XYZ file of C-alpha atoms in Angstrom:
509
model
C 2.275 -7.443 32.473
C 1.853 -4.568 29.999
C 3.894 -4.932 26.815
C 4.739 -2.209 24.287
C 3.732 -3.102 20.736
C 4.704 -1.084 17.647
C 2.216 -1.192 14.748
C 3.530 -0.039 11.341
C 0.794 0.267 8.714
C -0.025 2.926 6.117
C -3.806 2.367 6.389
C -5.311 4.627 9.121
C -8.362 2.396 9.565
C -6.176 -0.685 9.875
C -3.988 1.056 12.456
C -7.034 1.977 14.539
C -8.427 -1.575 14.406
C -5.107 -3.166 15.321
C -4.549 -0.656 18.117
C -7.989 -1.407 19.564
C -7.652 -5.210 19.544
C -4.120 -5.187 20.994
C -5.032 -2.669 23.689
C -8.001 -4.868 24.619
C -5.398 -7.474 25.622
C -3.892 -5.018 28.106
C -0.903 -3.845 26.056
C 0.353 -0.385 25.112
C 0.329 0.324 21.379
C 2.531 2.739 19.414
C 1.609 3.387 15.782
C 3.588 4.501 12.734
C 2.341 5.158 9.214
C 5.470 4.032 7.344
C 8.913 2.463 7.704
C 10.700 5.692 8.480
C 8.248 6.634 11.211
C 8.527 3.131 12.622
C 12.313 3.295 12.654
C 12.111 6.609 14.505
C 9.911 5.031 17.194
C 12.370 2.152 17.526
C 15.273 4.572 17.923
C 13.494 6.655 20.552
C 12.184 3.643 22.491
C 15.265 1.466 22.147
C 14.904 -1.503 24.473
C 11.263 -0.729 25.345
C 9.424 -2.173 22.331
C 8.481 -5.819 23.001
C 7.078 -6.724 19.562
C 6.479 -5.186 16.140
C 3.479 -5.713 13.849
C 4.652 -4.758 10.363
C 2.645 -4.469 7.141
C 4.736 -5.585 4.151
C 4.310 -3.877 0.807
C 5.860 -4.562 -2.581
C 8.377 -2.113 -4.006
C 10.311 0.456 -1.998
C 9.433 0.963 1.639
C 8.264 -2.631 1.843
C 9.061 -2.954 5.549
C 12.247 -5.015 5.281
C 14.276 -1.970 6.325
C 12.752 -2.327 9.802
C 14.033 -5.902 10.041
C 17.440 -4.773 8.786
C 17.546 -2.038 11.425
C 16.707 -4.451 14.230
C 19.401 -6.827 13.013
C 22.022 -4.060 13.027
C 20.787 -2.996 16.453
C 21.282 -6.610 17.630
C 17.751 -6.299 19.041
C 15.940 -9.559 19.675
C 12.504 -8.030 19.100
C 9.981 -10.428 17.513
C 8.402 -9.049 14.345
C 5.065 -10.236 12.936
C 4.660 -9.305 9.285
C 1.406 -8.954 7.360
C 1.305 -9.559 3.634
C -1.263 -9.874 0.880
C -2.033 -13.327 -0.497
C 0.092 -12.520 -3.563
C 3.042 -11.502 -1.388
C 4.111 -14.864 0.002
C 7.573 -14.515 -1.554
C 8.017 -11.237 0.311
C 6.967 -12.977 3.530
C 9.579 -15.674 2.931
C 12.181 -12.941 2.460
C 11.042 -11.393 5.742
C 11.359 -14.750 7.522
C 14.906 -15.030 6.196
C 15.593 -11.531 7.528
C 14.476 -12.631 10.982
C 10.681 -12.173 11.207
C 9.031 -14.265 13.915
C 5.727 -14.926 12.154
C 3.641 -13.799 9.196
C -0.086 -13.573 8.503
C -1.791 -13.393 5.128
C -4.401 -10.681 4.681
C -7.317 -10.573 4.938
C -7.256 -12.197 8.351
C -9.158 -11.850 11.593
C -8.109 -9.469 14.329
C -8.223 -12.457 16.689
C -5.548 -14.215 14.619
C -3.317 -11.140 14.838
C -3.861 -10.860 18.590
C -2.833 -14.510 18.944
C 0.306 -13.914 16.866
C 1.248 -10.987 19.108
C 0.664 -13.133 22.195
C 2.950 -15.869 20.820
C 5.612 -13.297 19.983
C 5.524 -11.911 23.515
C 5.981 -15.409 24.929
C 9.141 -15.720 22.850
C 10.350 -12.310 24.022
C 9.828 -13.378 27.627
C 11.887 -16.526 27.044
C 8.845 -18.813 27.137
C 8.054 -21.510 24.625
C 7.151 -20.085 21.229
C 4.772 -22.882 20.405
C 2.916 -25.502 22.337
C 4.053 -29.098 22.007
C 2.148 -31.009 19.398
C 0.843 -34.331 20.614
C 1.123 -37.454 18.564
C -2.221 -38.084 16.945
C -2.036 -41.869 17.000
C -1.158 -42.409 20.621
C -2.648 -39.761 22.863
C -5.889 -37.901 23.329
C -5.988 -34.897 21.017
C -7.984 -31.716 21.562
C -8.718 -28.867 19.175
C -6.185 -26.729 21.046
C -3.458 -29.203 20.033
C -4.068 -28.496 16.337
C -2.087 -25.547 15.044
C -4.321 -23.236 13.034
C -2.521 -19.969 12.342
C -3.996 -19.768 8.837
C -7.549 -18.779 7.974
C -8.034 -22.115 6.182
C -7.227 -24.197 9.245
C -9.202 -21.865 11.507
C -12.223 -22.656 9.332
C -11.495 -26.393 9.617
C -11.478 -26.176 13.431
C -14.691 -24.157 13.404
C -16.414 -26.856 11.356
C -14.904 -29.555 13.558
C -16.329 -27.964 16.708
C -19.741 -27.720 15.063
C -19.563 -31.367 14.052
C -19.046 -32.370 17.691
C -22.645 -31.514 18.535
C -24.209 -33.790 15.912
C -24.293 -37.545 15.437
C -24.143 -37.377 11.652
C -21.384 -39.082 9.656
C -18.452 -36.806 8.827
C -16.342 -36.886 5.672
C -12.851 -35.393 6.092
C -11.282 -34.670 2.713
C -7.713 -33.667 1.943
C -4.362 -34.822 0.609
C -2.353 -37.493 2.392
C -0.516 -36.151 5.417
C -2.601 -33.018 6.075
C -3.795 -34.213 9.499
C -7.192 -35.792 8.845
C -6.877 -38.359 11.627
C -5.791 -35.723 14.125
C -8.945 -33.742 13.356
C -11.054 -36.883 13.769
C -9.475 -37.569 17.159
C -10.121 -33.983 18.260
C -13.804 -34.291 17.302
C -14.049 -37.547 19.240
C -12.299 -36.112 22.315
C -14.676 -33.143 22.420
C -17.811 -35.251 21.995
C -19.925 -37.081 24.522
C -18.317 -40.282 23.237
C -14.866 -39.249 24.504
C -14.945 -41.897 27.238
C -15.552 -44.641 24.690
C -13.125 -46.131 22.118
C -11.699 -44.302 19.125
C -10.891 -46.971 16.544
C -9.048 -46.235 13.297
C -8.826 -48.461 10.254
C -6.970 -47.672 7.010
C -8.725 -49.231 4.041
C -5.728 -48.629 1.770
C -3.537 -50.840 3.971
C -5.828 -53.895 4.076
C -6.165 -56.521 1.284
C -9.571 -56.501 -0.387
C -10.070 -60.175 0.471
C -9.948 -59.503 4.223
C -11.366 -55.969 4.521
C -14.896 -57.197 5.186
C -13.781 -59.375 8.109
C -11.638 -56.557 9.512
C -14.545 -54.112 9.493
C -17.512 -56.314 10.363
C -15.912 -59.271 12.096
C -15.862 -62.973 11.408
C -17.778 -65.580 13.456
C -16.239 -68.736 14.860
C -16.542 -71.761 12.596
C -16.822 -75.167 14.270
C -14.329 -74.141 16.910
C -11.524 -74.195 14.381
C -11.515 -70.443 14.029
C -11.335 -68.064 16.976
C -13.259 -65.491 14.968
C -12.744 -61.740 14.930
C -15.059 -59.107 16.415
C -14.256 -56.456 13.782
C -13.646 -52.710 14.006
C -17.332 -51.811 14.274
C -17.755 -53.821 17.468
C -14.434 -52.542 18.826
C -15.759 -49.009 18.405
C -19.236 -49.710 19.812
C -20.343 -46.650 21.764
C -17.445 -44.608 20.398
C -16.068 -43.389 17.067
C -14.916 -45.382 14.059
C -12.465 -43.531 11.818
C -12.472 -45.138 8.364
C -9.361 -43.812 6.629
C -9.165 -43.783 2.813
C -12.747 -44.964 2.459
C -12.407 -44.507 -1.321
C -10.240 -47.637 -1.402
C -13.059 -49.879 -0.129
C -14.034 -52.566 -2.667
C -17.633 -52.426 -3.901
C -18.788 -55.496 -1.953
C -17.620 -53.904 1.307
C -19.202 -50.586 0.318
C -22.604 -52.277 0.196
C -22.220 -53.602 3.738
C -20.953 -50.246 4.981
C -24.024 -48.548 3.485
C -26.266 -50.955 5.379
C -24.392 -50.267 8.614
C -24.781 -46.514 8.157
C -28.479 -46.734 7.265
C -29.638 -49.282 9.850
C -27.001 -49.173 12.578
C -26.582 -52.930 12.079
C -23.699 -55.071 10.857
C -23.485 -58.629 9.619
C -20.180 -60.445 10.142
C -18.355 -61.769 7.105
C -19.842 -65.169 6.331
C -22.531 -64.616 8.987
C -26.291 -64.184 8.739
C -27.504 -62.538 11.911
C -27.369 -58.742 12.149
C -25.984 -57.058 15.267
C -26.842 -53.586 16.488
C -23.920 -51.186 16.911
C -23.792 -47.599 18.166
C -20.918 -46.008 16.259
C -20.163 -42.451 15.110
C -18.524 -42.764 11.696
C -15.862 -40.337 10.543
C -14.565 -41.237 7.086
C -11.620 -39.691 5.280
C -10.328 -39.689 1.737
C -7.481 -38.238 -0.292
C -9.334 -39.046 -3.507
C -11.969 -37.018 -5.350
C -14.950 -39.215 -4.499
C -17.199 -37.408 -6.985
C -14.867 -38.587 -9.737
C -14.815 -42.060 -8.169
C -18.637 -42.088 -8.293
C -18.619 -41.009 -11.953
C -16.177 -43.819 -12.727
C -18.459 -46.312 -10.886
C -15.705 -47.135 -8.390
C -17.634 -45.709 -5.443
C -21.336 -46.053 -4.693
C -23.246 -42.810 -5.122
C -25.725 -43.645 -2.347
C -22.874 -44.382 0.079
C -21.133 -41.153 -0.866
C -24.151 -39.041 0.052
C -24.662 -41.001 3.275
C -21.077 -40.399 4.401
C -20.774 -36.807 3.172
C -23.557 -35.338 5.285
C -20.987 -33.149 7.083
C -17.956 -32.636 4.816
C -14.767 -30.947 6.073
C -11.863 -30.254 3.718
C -8.400 -29.901 5.268
C -6.246 -27.708 2.988
C -2.808 -28.815 1.832
C 0.143 -27.310 3.687
C 1.192 -25.320 0.604
C -2.205 -23.587 0.824
C -1.640 -22.548 4.454
C 1.988 -21.525 4.659
C 1.268 -19.459 7.776
C 1.039 -22.727 9.695
C 4.513 -23.940 8.676
C 6.474 -21.767 11.112
C 4.326 -22.789 14.085
C 4.294 -26.466 13.137
C 8.079 -26.513 12.701
C 8.652 -24.898 16.101
C 6.198 -27.252 17.783
C 7.817 -30.313 16.188
C 11.297 -29.113 17.163
C 10.175 -28.632 20.755
C 8.496 -32.014 20.935
C 11.358 -33.936 19.372
C 13.874 -32.095 21.555
C 11.975 -33.383 24.590
C 11.792 -36.901 23.153
C 15.545 -36.874 22.495
C 16.038 -35.667 26.094
C 17.961 -32.581 25.090
C 18.756 -30.151 27.894
C 16.854 -27.379 26.145
C 14.553 -27.283 23.116
C 16.279 -26.586 19.821
C 15.348 -23.289 18.217
C 14.950 -22.800 14.479
C 16.924 -20.028 12.802
C 15.317 -17.451 10.538
C 17.077 -18.870 7.472
C 15.725 -22.342 8.177
C 12.201 -20.987 8.744
C 12.378 -19.126 5.435
C 13.566 -22.307 3.718
C 10.741 -24.382 5.199
C 8.161 -21.737 4.313
C 9.351 -21.496 0.703
C 8.931 -25.253 0.126
C 5.544 -26.609 -1.023
C 5.596 -29.852 1.046
C 3.926 -32.394 -1.263
C 3.779 -34.793 1.698
C 2.165 -32.067 3.812
C 2.392 -31.975 7.626
C 3.645 -35.549 7.848
C 6.602 -34.716 5.578
C 7.400 -31.571 7.575
C 7.267 -33.584 10.803
C 9.710 -36.139 9.418
C 12.066 -33.412 8.175
C 12.169 -31.695 11.571
C 12.643 -35.040 13.353
C 15.664 -35.834 11.197
C 17.076 -32.347 11.750
C 16.701 -32.564 15.534
C 18.303 -35.999 15.746
C 21.314 -34.944 13.648
C 21.665 -31.371 14.942
C 25.050 -30.264 16.249
C 24.286 -26.793 17.573
C 21.608 -25.173 19.715
C 19.630 -23.993 16.698
C 18.465 -25.641 13.495
C 19.756 -23.899 10.394
C 19.301 -24.245 6.639
C 21.980 -26.882 6.388
C 20.010 -29.129 8.754
C 17.407 -29.483 5.968
C 19.524 -30.500 2.932
C 16.733 -32.511 1.276
C 14.434 -29.485 1.358
C 17.091 -27.108 0.019
C 17.925 -29.532 -2.790
C 14.327 -29.495 -4.042
C 13.930 -25.732 -4.217
C 14.811 -24.117 -7.560
C 18.163 -22.389 -7.291
C 18.671 -23.517 -3.688
C 20.462 -26.848 -4.180
C 23.795 -25.383 -3.105
C 22.432 -23.129 -0.364
C 24.984 -23.947 2.320
C 27.931 -23.814 -0.043
C 26.834 -20.482 -1.491
C 26.121 -19.114 1.985
C 29.773 -19.738 2.778
C 30.653 -17.672 -0.259
C 28.533 -14.753 0.948
C 29.858 -12.527 3.695
C 27.726 -11.358 6.654
C 25.142 -8.722 5.806
C 25.913 -5.310 7.227
C 26.496 -1.767 5.992
C 30.251 -2.355 6.192
C 29.893 -5.542 4.210
C 27.954 -3.803 1.465
C 30.576 -1.071 1.180
C 33.370 -3.644 0.861
C 31.630 -5.844 -1.686
C 33.709 -4.571 -4.598
C 37.463 -5.004 -5.087
C 39.280 -2.965 -7.728
C 35.926 -2.504 -9.462
C 35.357 -6.284 -9.731
C 32.107 -7.621 -8.205
C 32.011 -10.910 -6.330
C 30.370 -13.460 -8.666
C 30.769 -16.759 -6.843
C 27.084 -17.653 -7.063
C 26.908 -17.063 -10.807
C 29.979 -19.229 -11.376
C 31.990 -16.411 -12.980
C 35.575 -15.863 -11.897
C 36.239 -12.377 -10.530
C 38.659 -10.098 -12.278
C 40.862 -9.942 -9.160
C 41.626 -13.256 -7.461
C 44.616 -13.188 -5.114
C 44.533 -16.090 -2.648
C 44.489 -13.909 0.456
C 41.994 -11.296 -0.776
C 39.357 -12.347 1.788
C 41.713 -11.467 4.621
C 41.806 -7.852 3.442
C 38.301 -7.247 2.071
C 34.787 -8.591 2.189
C 35.300 -10.778 -0.893
C 35.862 -14.516 -0.948
C 37.068 -15.902 -4.248
C 35.296 -18.937 -5.644
C 38.037 -20.147 -8.010
C 41.758 -20.805 -7.663
C 44.578 -19.494 -9.866
C 43.948 -22.307 -12.349
C 40.317 -21.283 -12.760
C 38.935 -24.325 -10.917
C 36.365 -24.092 -8.137
C 38.117 -24.050 -4.761
C 37.554 -26.715 -2.129
C 34.706 -26.036 0.257
C 36.980 -26.414 3.320
C 39.267 -23.654 2.046
C 36.386 -21.265 1.493
C 34.895 -22.165 4.874
C 38.186 -21.458 6.644
C 38.458 -18.058 4.972
C 34.920 -17.139 5.926
C 35.430 -18.202 9.556
C 38.638 -16.171 9.797
C 36.881 -13.179 8.244
C 33.909 -13.512 10.618
C 36.218 -13.671 13.647
C 37.815 -10.438 12.584
C 34.555 -8.807 11.501
C 32.857 -9.497 14.865
C 36.036 -8.873 16.905
C 36.265 -12.413 18.212
C 32.770 -12.461 19.791
C 32.229 -16.196 19.537
C 28.467 -16.221 20.153
C 27.962 -13.579 17.487
C 30.225 -15.403 15.027
C 28.434 -18.717 15.565
C 24.996 -17.107 15.215
C 25.848 -15.247 12.021
C 27.464 -18.327 10.485
C 24.397 -20.358 11.410
C 26.269 -22.974 13.443
C 26.426 -23.929 17.101
C 29.245 -22.751 19.331
C 30.499 -26.292 19.837
C 30.711 -26.715 16.061
C 32.548 -23.395 15.740
C 35.128 -24.392 18.370
C 35.671 -27.707 16.608
C 36.285 -25.937 13.313
C 38.721 -23.516 14.968
C 40.684 -26.515 16.160
C 40.601 -28.056 12.663
C 41.972 -24.857 11.123
C 44.586 -24.239 13.832
C 42.939 -21.109 15.244
C 43.450 -20.432 18.962
C 39.945 -20.234 20.518
C 41.326 -18.230 23.462
C 42.702 -15.561 21.121
C 40.791 -16.003 17.869
C 41.438 -12.497 16.526
C 45.174 -13.103 16.600
C 44.887 -15.924 14.058
C 41.992 -14.458 12.102
C 44.094 -12.190 9.925
């Protein structure tokens, strides 16, 4: 099916390249050289444009006006924004304004074509991201690894190349970036896929027993059942040695011998045994520094690092965050047996993208899992990620301050001043005019009471809900969406505040 794509970019060469690659996918492309021209196309082709590819610039005419226009139009058109590497903050602002995805330039035309394809799936009501399989339980392929960023695309390219060789692989990267998932994908794509994939975490095993765990332990006079060890378990397949930098020196010597000769000697044993194992090691440490400090053998390092692959931290590939979050939400929705997958609102996506994720993909996965389990509505919002909001500078009170801000619209902007006094709730300053019922008449919600104390959150929330009901003429879906809550939550709050859900405008004043 032919889709209509609008490309807004001030670079003629870029417009031609984007037009060519998108048309090669069978779609119709409309081009505009700036925001105003793009807005004109959207006005003329209202309802016909299926997706927008928008180049973000700093300063005026940065592209955000297009997102604002679509929001006022109530048009659910997915927008993919492009930004320079230094413009990540602008991309976060665009995500908050409702952008579907963003790519950091320079990037490949193939990456952009994929982003457009994903956006069209969303527009058609299909899944916006494929389910992400659990790395530790199921077979994982390269297609299961989300790689929207150039950094991860490079990782997958190296991983596919590594499949063809039998050399040891060293996967480097911080904890939680997905090193084991990459190792499983390499194994699944190799000729060893029908044989075992065995993982062992050196950081989780006491030094006194690590040798027996890896190389096995023979029976002793029938009193000990023995242990075959991870090498023999993986015979014919792949052995993933996680956090190899935590191996004690005595075990490093035996590992070196196994790599060099393809033979192992059980702990306390004498006879060597041949094993056919592809070794993939991983580390979150700087092994060069470990070698310099004499904590890791230099000869073993060079034996294991024949084919190094570095997986970048999540903060270095923020383009992946949106896709990972959507995939996690979809997967956990299925695991929780929800009737339909939970979506993630633009505010929540902006929040997740702005955070640096020191625990990387694993931390993001846990955050989305918690949000899905505790979610009340049909869409995850900023307030479903309180731990994330609390760790961002100036965002600790995000939900509370969002209640103090009225919906964004031209009418709202015009009504943002009362008797010449600006609304200063976020700065903590009391406004010059503070009658208790001012929010019922204007687009201002007072943050302090007559005594100068901060008002209770429930009071402010009630005022905002009543204002929103009046502002959107009692359209419950619209009210719930703009407030960032589910309809069931909205109805519950109406009941709490004594507002008739069958005639909400009557009680909104």
